Short mmCIF file of C-alpha atoms and ligand atoms in Angstrom, two decimals:
data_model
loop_
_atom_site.label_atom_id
_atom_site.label_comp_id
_atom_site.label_asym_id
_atom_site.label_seq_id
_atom_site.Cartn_x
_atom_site.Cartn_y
_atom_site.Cartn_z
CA UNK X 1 0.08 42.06 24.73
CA UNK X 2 -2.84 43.88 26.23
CA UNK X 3 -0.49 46.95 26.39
CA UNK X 4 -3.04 49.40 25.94
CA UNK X 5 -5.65 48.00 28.30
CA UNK X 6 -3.30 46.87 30.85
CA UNK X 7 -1.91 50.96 31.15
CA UNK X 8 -5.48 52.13 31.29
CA UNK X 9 -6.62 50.24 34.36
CA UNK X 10 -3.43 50.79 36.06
CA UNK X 11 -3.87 53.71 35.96
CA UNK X 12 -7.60 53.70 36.98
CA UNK X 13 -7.03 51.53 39.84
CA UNK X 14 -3.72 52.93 41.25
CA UNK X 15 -5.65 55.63 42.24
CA UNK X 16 -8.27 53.87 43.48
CA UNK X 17 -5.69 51.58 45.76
CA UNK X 18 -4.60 55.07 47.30
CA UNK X 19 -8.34 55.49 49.11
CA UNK X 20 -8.46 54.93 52.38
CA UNK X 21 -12.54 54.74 52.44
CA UNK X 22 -14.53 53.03 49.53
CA UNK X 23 -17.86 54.00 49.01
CA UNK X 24 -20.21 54.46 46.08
CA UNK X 25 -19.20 58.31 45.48
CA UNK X 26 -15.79 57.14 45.24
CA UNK X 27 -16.29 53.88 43.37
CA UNK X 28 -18.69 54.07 40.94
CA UNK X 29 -16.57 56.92 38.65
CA UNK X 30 -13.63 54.53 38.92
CA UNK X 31 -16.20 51.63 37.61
CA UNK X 32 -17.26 53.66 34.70
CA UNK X 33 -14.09 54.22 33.84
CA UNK X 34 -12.16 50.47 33.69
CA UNK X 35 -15.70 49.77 31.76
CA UNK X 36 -15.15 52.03 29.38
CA UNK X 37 -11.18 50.95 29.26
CA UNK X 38 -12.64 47.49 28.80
CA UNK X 39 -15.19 48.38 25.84
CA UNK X 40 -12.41 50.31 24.41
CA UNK X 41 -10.16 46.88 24.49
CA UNK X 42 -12.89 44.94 22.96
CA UNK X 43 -14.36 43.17 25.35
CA UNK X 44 -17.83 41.90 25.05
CA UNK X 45 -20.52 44.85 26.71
CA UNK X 46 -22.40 41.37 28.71
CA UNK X 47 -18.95 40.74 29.75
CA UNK X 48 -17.85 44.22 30.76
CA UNK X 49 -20.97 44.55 33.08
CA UNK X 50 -21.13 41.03 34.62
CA UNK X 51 -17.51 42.44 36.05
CA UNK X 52 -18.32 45.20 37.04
CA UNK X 53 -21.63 44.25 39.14
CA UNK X 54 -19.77 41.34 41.00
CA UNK X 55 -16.77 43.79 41.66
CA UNK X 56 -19.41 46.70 42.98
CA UNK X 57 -21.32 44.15 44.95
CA UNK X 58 -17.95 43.30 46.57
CA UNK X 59 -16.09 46.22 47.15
CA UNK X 60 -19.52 48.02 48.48
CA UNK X 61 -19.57 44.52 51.11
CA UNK X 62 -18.57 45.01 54.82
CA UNK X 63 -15.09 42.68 54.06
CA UNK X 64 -13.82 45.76 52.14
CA UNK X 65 -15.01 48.70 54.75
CA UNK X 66 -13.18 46.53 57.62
CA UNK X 67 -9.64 45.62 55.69
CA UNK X 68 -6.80 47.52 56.45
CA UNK X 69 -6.43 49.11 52.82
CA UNK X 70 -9.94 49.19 50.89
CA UNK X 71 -8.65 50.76 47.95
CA UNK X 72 -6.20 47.75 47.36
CA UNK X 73 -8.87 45.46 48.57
CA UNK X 74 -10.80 46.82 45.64
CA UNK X 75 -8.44 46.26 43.21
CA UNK X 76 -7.56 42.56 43.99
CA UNK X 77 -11.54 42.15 43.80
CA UNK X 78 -11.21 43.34 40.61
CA UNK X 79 -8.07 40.81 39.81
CA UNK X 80 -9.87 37.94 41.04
CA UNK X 81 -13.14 39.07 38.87
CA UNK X 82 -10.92 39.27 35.63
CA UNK X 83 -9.65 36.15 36.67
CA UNK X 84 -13.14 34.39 37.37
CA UNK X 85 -14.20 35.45 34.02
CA UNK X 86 -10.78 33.89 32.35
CA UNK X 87 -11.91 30.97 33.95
CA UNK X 88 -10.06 30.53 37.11
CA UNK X 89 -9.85 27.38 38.82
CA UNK X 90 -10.84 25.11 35.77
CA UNK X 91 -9.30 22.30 34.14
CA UNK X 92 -7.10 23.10 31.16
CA UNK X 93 -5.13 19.95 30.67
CA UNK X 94 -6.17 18.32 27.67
CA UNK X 95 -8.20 15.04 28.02
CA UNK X 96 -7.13 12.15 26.71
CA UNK X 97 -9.10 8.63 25.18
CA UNK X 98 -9.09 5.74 27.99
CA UNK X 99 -7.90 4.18 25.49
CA UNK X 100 -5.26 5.56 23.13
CA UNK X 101 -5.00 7.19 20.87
CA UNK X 102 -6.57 10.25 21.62
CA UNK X 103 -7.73 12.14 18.83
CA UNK X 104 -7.54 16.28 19.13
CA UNK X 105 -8.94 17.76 16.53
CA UNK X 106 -8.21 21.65 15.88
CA UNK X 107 -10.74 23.86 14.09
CA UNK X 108 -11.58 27.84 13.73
CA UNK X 109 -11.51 30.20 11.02
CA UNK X 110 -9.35 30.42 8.18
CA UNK X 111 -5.25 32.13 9.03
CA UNK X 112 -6.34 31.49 13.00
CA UNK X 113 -3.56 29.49 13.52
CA UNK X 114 -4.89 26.28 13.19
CA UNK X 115 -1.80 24.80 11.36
CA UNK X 116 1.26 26.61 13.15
CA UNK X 117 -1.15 25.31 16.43
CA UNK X 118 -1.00 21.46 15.51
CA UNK X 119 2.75 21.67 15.62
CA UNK X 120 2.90 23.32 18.34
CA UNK X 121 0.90 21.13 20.32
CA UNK X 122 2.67 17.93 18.82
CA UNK X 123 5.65 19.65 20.29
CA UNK X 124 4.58 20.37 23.58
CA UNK X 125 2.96 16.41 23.74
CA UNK X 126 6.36 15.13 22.83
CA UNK X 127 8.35 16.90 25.40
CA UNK X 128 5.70 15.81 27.76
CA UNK X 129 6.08 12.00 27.00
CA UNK X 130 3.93 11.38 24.65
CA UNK X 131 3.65 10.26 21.15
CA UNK X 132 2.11 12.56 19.19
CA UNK X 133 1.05 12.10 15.30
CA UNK X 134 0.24 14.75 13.14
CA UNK X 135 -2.41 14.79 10.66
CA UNK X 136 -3.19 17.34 7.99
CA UNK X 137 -6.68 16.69 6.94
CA UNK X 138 -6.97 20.04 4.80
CA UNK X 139 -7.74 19.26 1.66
CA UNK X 140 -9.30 22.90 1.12
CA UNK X 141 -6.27 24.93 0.57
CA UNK X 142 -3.39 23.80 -1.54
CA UNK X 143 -0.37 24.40 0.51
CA UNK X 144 -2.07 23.14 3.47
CA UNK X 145 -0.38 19.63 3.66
CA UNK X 146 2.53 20.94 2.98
CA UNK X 147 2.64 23.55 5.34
CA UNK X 148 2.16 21.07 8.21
CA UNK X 149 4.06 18.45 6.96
CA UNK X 150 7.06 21.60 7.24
CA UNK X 151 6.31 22.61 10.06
CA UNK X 152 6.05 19.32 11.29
CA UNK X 153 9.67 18.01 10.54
CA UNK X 154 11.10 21.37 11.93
CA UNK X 155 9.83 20.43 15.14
CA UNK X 156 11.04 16.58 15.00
CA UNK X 157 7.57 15.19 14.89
CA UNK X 158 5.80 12.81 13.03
CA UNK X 159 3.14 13.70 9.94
CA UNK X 160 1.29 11.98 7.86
CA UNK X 161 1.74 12.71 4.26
CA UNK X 162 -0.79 12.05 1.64
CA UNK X 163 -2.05 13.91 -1.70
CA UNK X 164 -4.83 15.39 -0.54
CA UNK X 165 -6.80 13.91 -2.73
CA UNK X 166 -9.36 12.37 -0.52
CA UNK X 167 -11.80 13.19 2.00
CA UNK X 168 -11.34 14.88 5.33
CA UNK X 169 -12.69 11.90 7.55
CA UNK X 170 -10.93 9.48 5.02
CA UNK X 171 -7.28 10.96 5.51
CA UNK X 172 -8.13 11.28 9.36
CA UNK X 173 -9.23 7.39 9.56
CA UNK X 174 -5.93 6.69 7.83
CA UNK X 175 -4.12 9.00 10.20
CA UNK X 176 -5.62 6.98 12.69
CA UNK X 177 -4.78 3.43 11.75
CA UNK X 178 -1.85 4.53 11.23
CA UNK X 179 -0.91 5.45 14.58
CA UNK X 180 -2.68 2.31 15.91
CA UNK X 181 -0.03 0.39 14.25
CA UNK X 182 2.90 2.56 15.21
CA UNK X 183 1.75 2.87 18.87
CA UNK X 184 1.63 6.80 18.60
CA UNK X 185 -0.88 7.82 21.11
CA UNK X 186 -2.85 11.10 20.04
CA UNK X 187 -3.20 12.07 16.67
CA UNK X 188 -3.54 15.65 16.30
CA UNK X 189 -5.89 16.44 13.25
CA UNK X 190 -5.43 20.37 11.16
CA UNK X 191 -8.59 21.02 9.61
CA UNK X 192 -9.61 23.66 7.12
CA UNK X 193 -10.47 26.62 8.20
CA UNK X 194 -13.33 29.06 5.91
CA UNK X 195 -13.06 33.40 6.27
CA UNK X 196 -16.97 32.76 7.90
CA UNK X 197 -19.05 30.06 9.40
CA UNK X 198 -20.67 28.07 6.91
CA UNK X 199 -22.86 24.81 6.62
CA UNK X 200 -20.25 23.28 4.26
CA UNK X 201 -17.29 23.69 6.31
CA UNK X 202 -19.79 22.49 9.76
CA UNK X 203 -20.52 19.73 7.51
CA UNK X 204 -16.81 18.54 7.16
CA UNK X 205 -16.21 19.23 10.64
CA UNK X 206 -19.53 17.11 12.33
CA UNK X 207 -18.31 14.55 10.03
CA UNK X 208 -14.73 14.70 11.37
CA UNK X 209 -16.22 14.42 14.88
CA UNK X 210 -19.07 11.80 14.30
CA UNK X 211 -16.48 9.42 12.60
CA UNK X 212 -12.95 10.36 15.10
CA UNK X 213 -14.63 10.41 18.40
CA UNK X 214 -11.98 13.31 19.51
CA UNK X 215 -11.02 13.59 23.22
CA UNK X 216 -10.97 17.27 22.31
CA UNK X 217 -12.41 19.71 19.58
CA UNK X 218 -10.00 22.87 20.45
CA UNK X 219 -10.93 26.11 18.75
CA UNK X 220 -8.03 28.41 17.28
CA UNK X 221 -8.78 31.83 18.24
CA UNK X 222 -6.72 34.82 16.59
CA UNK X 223 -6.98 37.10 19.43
CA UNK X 224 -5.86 40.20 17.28
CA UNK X 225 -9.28 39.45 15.36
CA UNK X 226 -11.40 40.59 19.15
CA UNK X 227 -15.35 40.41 18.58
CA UNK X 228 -14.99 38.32 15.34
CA UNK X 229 -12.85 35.33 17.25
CA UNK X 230 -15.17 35.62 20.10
CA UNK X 231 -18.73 35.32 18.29
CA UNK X 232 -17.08 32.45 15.92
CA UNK X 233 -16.46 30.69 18.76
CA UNK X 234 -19.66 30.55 19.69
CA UNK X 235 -20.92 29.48 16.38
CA UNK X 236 -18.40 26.31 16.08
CA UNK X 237 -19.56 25.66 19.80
CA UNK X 238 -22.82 25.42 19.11
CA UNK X 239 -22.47 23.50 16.00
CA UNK X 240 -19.84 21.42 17.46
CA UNK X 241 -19.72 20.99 20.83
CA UNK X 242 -16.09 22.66 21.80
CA UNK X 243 -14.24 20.93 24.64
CA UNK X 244 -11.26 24.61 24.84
CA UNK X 245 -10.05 27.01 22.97
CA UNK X 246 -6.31 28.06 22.30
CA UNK X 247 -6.38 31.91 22.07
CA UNK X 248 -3.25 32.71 18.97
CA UNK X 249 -1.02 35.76 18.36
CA UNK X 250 -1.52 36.79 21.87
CA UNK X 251 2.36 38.02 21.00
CA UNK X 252 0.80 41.05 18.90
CA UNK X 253 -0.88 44.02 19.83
CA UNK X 254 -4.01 42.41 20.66
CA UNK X 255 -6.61 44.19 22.46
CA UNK X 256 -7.28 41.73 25.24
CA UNK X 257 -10.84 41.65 24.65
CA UNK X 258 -10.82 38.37 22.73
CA UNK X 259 -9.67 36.55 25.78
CA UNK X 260 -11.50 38.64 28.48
CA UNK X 261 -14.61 37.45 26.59
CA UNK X 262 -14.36 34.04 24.63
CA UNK X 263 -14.93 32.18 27.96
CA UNK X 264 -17.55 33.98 29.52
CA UNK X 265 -19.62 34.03 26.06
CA UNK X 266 -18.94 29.79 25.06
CA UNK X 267 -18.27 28.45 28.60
CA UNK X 268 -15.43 26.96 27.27
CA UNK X 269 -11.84 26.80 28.73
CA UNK X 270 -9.27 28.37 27.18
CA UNK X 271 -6.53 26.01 27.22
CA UNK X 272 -3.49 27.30 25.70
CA UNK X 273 -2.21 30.83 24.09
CA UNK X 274 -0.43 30.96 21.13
CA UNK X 275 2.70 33.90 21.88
CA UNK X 276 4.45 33.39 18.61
CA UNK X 277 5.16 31.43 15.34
CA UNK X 278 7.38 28.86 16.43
CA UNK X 279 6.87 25.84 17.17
CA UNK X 280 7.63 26.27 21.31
CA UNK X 281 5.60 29.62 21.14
CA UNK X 282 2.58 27.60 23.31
CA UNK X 283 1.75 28.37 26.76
CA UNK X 284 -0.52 27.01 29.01
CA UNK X 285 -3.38 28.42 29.91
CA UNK X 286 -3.45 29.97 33.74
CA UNK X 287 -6.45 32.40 34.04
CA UNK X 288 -4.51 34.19 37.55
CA UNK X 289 -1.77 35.16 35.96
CA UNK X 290 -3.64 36.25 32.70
CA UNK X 291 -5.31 38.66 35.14
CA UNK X 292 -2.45 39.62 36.78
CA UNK X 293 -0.61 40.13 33.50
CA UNK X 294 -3.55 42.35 32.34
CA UNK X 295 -3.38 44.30 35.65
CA UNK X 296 0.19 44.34 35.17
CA UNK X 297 0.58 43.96 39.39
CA UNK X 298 1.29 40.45 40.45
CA UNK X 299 3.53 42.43 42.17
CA UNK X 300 1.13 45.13 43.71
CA UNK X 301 -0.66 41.79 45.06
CA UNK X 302 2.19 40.28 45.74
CA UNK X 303 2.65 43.09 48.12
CA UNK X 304 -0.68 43.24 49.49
CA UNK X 305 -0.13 39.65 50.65
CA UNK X 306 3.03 41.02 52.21
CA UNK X 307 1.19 43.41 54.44
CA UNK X 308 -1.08 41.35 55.50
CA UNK X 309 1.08 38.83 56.63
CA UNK X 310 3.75 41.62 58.05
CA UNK X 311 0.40 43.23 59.99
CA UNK X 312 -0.95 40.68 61.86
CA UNK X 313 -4.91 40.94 62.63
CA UNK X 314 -4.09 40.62 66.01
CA UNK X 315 -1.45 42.94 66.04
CA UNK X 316 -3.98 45.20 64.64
CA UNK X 317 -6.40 44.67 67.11
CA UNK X 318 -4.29 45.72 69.97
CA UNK X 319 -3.76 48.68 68.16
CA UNK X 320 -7.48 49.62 67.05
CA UNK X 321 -7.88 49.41 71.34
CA UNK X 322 -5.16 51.58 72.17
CA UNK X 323 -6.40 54.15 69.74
CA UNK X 324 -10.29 53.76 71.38
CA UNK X 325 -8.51 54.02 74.08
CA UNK X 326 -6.46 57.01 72.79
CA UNK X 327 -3.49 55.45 74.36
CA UNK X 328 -1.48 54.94 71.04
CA UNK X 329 2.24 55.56 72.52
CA UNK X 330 5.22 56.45 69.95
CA UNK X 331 6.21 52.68 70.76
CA UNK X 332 3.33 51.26 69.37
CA UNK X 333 3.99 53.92 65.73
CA UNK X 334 7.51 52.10 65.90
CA UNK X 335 5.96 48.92 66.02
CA UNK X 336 3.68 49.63 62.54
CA UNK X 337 6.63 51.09 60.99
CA UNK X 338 9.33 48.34 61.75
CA UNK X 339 6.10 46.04 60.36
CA UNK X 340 6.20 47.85 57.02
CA UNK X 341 9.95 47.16 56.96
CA UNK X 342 9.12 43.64 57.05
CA UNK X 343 8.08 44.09 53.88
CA UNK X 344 11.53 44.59 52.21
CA UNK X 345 12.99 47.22 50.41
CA UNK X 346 10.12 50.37 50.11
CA UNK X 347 11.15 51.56 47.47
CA UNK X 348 8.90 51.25 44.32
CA UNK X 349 6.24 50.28 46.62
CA UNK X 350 5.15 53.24 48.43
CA UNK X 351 2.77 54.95 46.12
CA UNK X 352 0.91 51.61 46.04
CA UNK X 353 0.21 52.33 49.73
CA UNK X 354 -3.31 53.25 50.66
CA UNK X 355 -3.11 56.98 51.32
CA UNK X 356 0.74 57.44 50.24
CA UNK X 357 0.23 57.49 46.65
CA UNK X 358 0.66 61.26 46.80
CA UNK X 359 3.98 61.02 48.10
CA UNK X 360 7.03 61.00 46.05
CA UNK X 361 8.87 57.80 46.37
CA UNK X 362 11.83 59.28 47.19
CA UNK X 363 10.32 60.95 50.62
CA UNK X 364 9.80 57.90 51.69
CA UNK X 365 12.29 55.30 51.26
CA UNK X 366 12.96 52.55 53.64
CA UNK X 367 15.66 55.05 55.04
CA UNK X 368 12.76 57.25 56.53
CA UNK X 369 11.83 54.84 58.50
CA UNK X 370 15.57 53.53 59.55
CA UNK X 371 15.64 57.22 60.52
CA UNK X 372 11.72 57.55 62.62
CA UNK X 373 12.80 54.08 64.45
CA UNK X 374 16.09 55.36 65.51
CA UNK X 375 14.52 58.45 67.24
CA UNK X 376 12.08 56.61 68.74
CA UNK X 377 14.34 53.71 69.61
CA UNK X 378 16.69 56.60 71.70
CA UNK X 379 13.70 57.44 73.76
CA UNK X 380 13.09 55.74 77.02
CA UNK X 381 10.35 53.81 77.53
CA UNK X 382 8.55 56.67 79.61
CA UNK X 383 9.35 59.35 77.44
CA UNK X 384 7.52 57.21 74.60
CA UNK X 385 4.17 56.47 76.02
CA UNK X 386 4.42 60.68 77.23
CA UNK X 387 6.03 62.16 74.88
CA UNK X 388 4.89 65.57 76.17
CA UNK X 389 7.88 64.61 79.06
CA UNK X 390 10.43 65.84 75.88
CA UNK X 391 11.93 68.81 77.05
CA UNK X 392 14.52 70.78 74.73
CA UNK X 393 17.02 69.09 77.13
CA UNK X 394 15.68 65.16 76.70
CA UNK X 395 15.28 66.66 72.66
CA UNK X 396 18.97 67.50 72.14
CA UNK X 397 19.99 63.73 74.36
CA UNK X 398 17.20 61.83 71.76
CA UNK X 399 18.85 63.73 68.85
CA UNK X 400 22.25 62.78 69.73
CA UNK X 401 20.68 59.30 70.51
CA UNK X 402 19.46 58.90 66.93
CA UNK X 403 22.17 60.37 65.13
CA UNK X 404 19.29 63.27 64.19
CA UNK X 405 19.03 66.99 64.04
CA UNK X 406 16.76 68.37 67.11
CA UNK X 407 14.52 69.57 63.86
CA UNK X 408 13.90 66.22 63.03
CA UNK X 409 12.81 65.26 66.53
CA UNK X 410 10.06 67.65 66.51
CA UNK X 411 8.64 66.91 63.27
CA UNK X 412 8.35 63.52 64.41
CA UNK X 413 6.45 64.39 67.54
CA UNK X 414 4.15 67.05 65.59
CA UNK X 415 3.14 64.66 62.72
CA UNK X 416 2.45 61.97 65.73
CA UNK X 417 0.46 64.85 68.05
CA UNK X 418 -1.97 65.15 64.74
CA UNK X 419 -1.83 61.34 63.75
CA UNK X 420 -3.51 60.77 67.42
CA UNK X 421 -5.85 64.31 66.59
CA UNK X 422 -6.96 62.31 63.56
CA UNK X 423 -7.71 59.41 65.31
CA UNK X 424 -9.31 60.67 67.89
CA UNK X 425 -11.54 62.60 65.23
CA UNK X 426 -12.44 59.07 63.59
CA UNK X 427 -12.90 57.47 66.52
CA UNK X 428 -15.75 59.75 67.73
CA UNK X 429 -17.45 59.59 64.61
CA UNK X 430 -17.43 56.16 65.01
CA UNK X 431 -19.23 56.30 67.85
CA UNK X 432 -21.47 58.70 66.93
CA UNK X 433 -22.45 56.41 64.47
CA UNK X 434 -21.19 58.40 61.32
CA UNK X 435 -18.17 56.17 60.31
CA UNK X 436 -18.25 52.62 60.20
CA UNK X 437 -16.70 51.00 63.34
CA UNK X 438 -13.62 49.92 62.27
CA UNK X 439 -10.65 52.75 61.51
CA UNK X 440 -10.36 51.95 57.37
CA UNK X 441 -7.09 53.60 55.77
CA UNK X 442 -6.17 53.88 59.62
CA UNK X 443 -2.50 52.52 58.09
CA UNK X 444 -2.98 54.47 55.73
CA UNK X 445 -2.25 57.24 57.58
CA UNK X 446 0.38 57.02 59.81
CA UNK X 447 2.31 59.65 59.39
CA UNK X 448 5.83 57.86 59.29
CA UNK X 449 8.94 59.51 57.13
CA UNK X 450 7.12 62.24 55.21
CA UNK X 451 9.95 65.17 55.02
N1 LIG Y 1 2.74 36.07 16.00
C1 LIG Y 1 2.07 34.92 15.94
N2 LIG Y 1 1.75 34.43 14.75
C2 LIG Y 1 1.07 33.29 14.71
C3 LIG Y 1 0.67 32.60 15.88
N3 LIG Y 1 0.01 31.51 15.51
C4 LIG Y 1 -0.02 31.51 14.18
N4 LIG Y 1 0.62 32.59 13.67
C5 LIG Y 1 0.80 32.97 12.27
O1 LIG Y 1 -0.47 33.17 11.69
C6 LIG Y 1 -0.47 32.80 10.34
C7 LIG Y 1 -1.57 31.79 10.07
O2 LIG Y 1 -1.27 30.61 10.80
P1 LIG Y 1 -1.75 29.18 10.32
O3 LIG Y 1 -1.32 28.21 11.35
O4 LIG Y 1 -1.33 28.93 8.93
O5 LIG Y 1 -3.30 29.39 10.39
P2 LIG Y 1 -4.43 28.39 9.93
O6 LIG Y 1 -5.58 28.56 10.84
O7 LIG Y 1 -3.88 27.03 9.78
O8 LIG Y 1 -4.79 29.00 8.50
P3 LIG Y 1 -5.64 28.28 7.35
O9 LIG Y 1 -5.15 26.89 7.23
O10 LIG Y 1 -5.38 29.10 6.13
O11 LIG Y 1 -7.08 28.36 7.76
C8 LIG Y 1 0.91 32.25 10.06
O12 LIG Y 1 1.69 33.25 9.47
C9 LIG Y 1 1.43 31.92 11.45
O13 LIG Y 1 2.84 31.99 11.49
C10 LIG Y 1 1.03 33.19 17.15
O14 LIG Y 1 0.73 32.69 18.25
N5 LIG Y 1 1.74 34.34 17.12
MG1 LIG Y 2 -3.94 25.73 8.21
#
């Protein structure tokens, strides 16, 4: 699912996570394009550009100019949007009657999933304790009863059978008594389902509501069906008063921008997804790791987290002194990198590094570090804080030292002689008031491993 849009902002936003400095010249390309990759999926336009402001607003904010990597900063911002607009942080458990049973009544357009959705549910109720009932109160389409009365018994659950041959409410208020009697406590209700909103079938369904009382009225979205299952929603919401929606056939090659939009435009939680046709294809709802999914890089955030934790602020604010101070030593270099080995293996990882993601993975394995921490490790402690002490002599002792070629050693100490340049660079622009005052992409930078 969500191949398509998933592969477009991954790519849009790796690049962005390699910038070391985030301003508008920089972001507001990269924003036109995940807009237009978000259009292209589908998504409503409102919905595209309410994202988009809150993640410029954000990203353009002092938190991101200060982090250690404002590229990546950028694109959790714009994780945490998609996520906002999925609905983080609300309530998708279903609600249940104070007093049982709880009626659930499912309703959308017609092939949404409505049917396959009630057994599903059942399912998922019955392996959760409860004691679900089924009721088919389609009396529209022939097959209808039977369908869920099928489905029903393949999944081991209980349905009410009847001939269809009275009214919607009336089968429901049987379907109800029913399960009174036999202690059952929700009663799932399949209704019919029309190819468009009309006052007939909003008829049926008020009626259904007005006479059940249902804990929930859940909407069956078919995600493939994008704008349509979105703006339906909003019809049967207004009509009906929707309590969440259960987004179907995410499992096909749905564009995403069914679910990137349905909450935002009803203000209704999406409660479930439907990933398949069998009965256990139902998954709970979790607006994170939708966004995640659709980012496809829980583990690019998963790694952010990592840095953060491995670079401690107040390890970086030691170093952010020394280099004002212009008294970074090759000690303190050995310190950042054996902090990126915290992180675990490198490979795979590197390119998602602000700055790195030029450089080929294999340049930069965890073994180019093993090998820059050795050297520096076979120094003595004077000889790293000056390294201009290095003499061809101390060179070829280091080199032994480190199990390195002489070659090696001065690569090291060239790339570090124009890491402190650099600094030094940024550091007076800082104070001249042309950079902001923090070092941003300073990590970034370090020239550690490169060949
Ligand atoms: N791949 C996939 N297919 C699904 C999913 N949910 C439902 N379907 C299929 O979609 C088709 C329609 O599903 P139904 O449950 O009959 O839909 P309905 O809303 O009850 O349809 P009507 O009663 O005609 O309005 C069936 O072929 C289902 O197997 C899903 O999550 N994934
Ligand atoms: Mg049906």
């Amino acid at each position: 699912m969500f191949d398509r849009l998933s592969e477009r902002l991954q790519g849009i936003l790796r690049k962005l996570g390699g910038q070391a400095r985030i301003n508008e010249t920089v972001l507001d390309p990269t924003l036109r394009e995940v807009r237009l990759a978000l259009l292209e999926a589908d998504v409503h336009v409102g919905v595209a550009q309410a994202l988009l402001a809150a993640v410029r607003e954000q990203a353009l904010g002092e938190e991101v100019l200060r982090s250690l990597s404002p590229g990546q900063q950028v694109v959790k911002i714009v994780r945490d949007e998609l996520a906002r607009v999925l609905g983080s942080g609300e309530r998708t458990e279903l609600r249940f009657a104070s007093r049982p049973p709880s009626v659930i009544l499912l309703v959308g357009l017609q092939g949404s999933g409505k049917t396959t959705t009630t057994a599903k549910l059942g399912l998922r109720l019955k392996s959760a304790g409860h004691y679900p009932f089924l009721v088919p109160a389609d009396v529209q389409r022939p097959a209808a009863i039977e369908q869920l009365v099928r489905v029903a018994r393949q999944a081991g659950l209980e349905v009410l059978e009847h001939d269809g041959s009275q009214r919607p409410l009336e089968v429901a208020r049987a379907g109800l008594d029913r399960a009174r009697k036999a202690g059952f406590d929700t009663v799932l209700v399949d209704t019919a389902g029309r190819l468009h909103v009309d006052d007939a079938l909003m008829q049926e369904l008020a009626e259904l509501k007005a006479g059940l009382e249902p804990s929930e009225i859940l909407f069956v979205a078919d995600a493939m069906t994008g704008q349509d299952a979105v703006r339906s929603a909003g019809e049967f919401h207004r009509a009906l008063g929707l309590t969440g929606v259960v987004l179907s056939k995410l499992d096909g090659d749905a564009r995403g921008g069914a679910a990137l939009s349905i909450r935002h435009v009803t203000g209704v939680p999406i409660k479930f997804v439907g990933v398949g046709e069998r009965p256990a294809d139902l998954e709970p709802f979790h607006a994170e790791r939708m966004a995640g999914r659709i980012l496809g890089m829980g583990d690019v955030l998963g790694l952010i987290e990592k840095a953060e934790q491995a670079l401690e602020a107040k390890d970086v604010a030691a170093l952010e002194r020394k280099i004002r101070k212009n008294e970074l030593s090759l000690e303190d270099f050995r310190d950042q990198l054996k902090s990126l080995r915290r992180m675990g293996p490198l490979s795979g990882i590197v390119a998602m590094l602000p700055g790195m993601s030029h450089v080929k993975e294999a340049d930069l394995d965890s073994q180019a570090i093993v090998r820059v921490v050795a050297i520096i490790d076979s120094m003595t402690p004077r000889e790293r804080r000056a390294p201009q002490l290095l003499d061809a002599r101390r060179k070829r002792r280091v080199a032994r030292g480190a199990g390195q070629s002489v070659q090696e050693i001065n690569r090291l100490l060239k790339q570090f002689a124009q890491m402190k340049r650099m600094m030094k660079t940024m550091e007076s622009l800082s104070r001249s008031g042309r950079g902001k005052g923090r070092f941003p992409g300073l990590r970034g930078r370090l020239p550690f491993g490169g060949r």
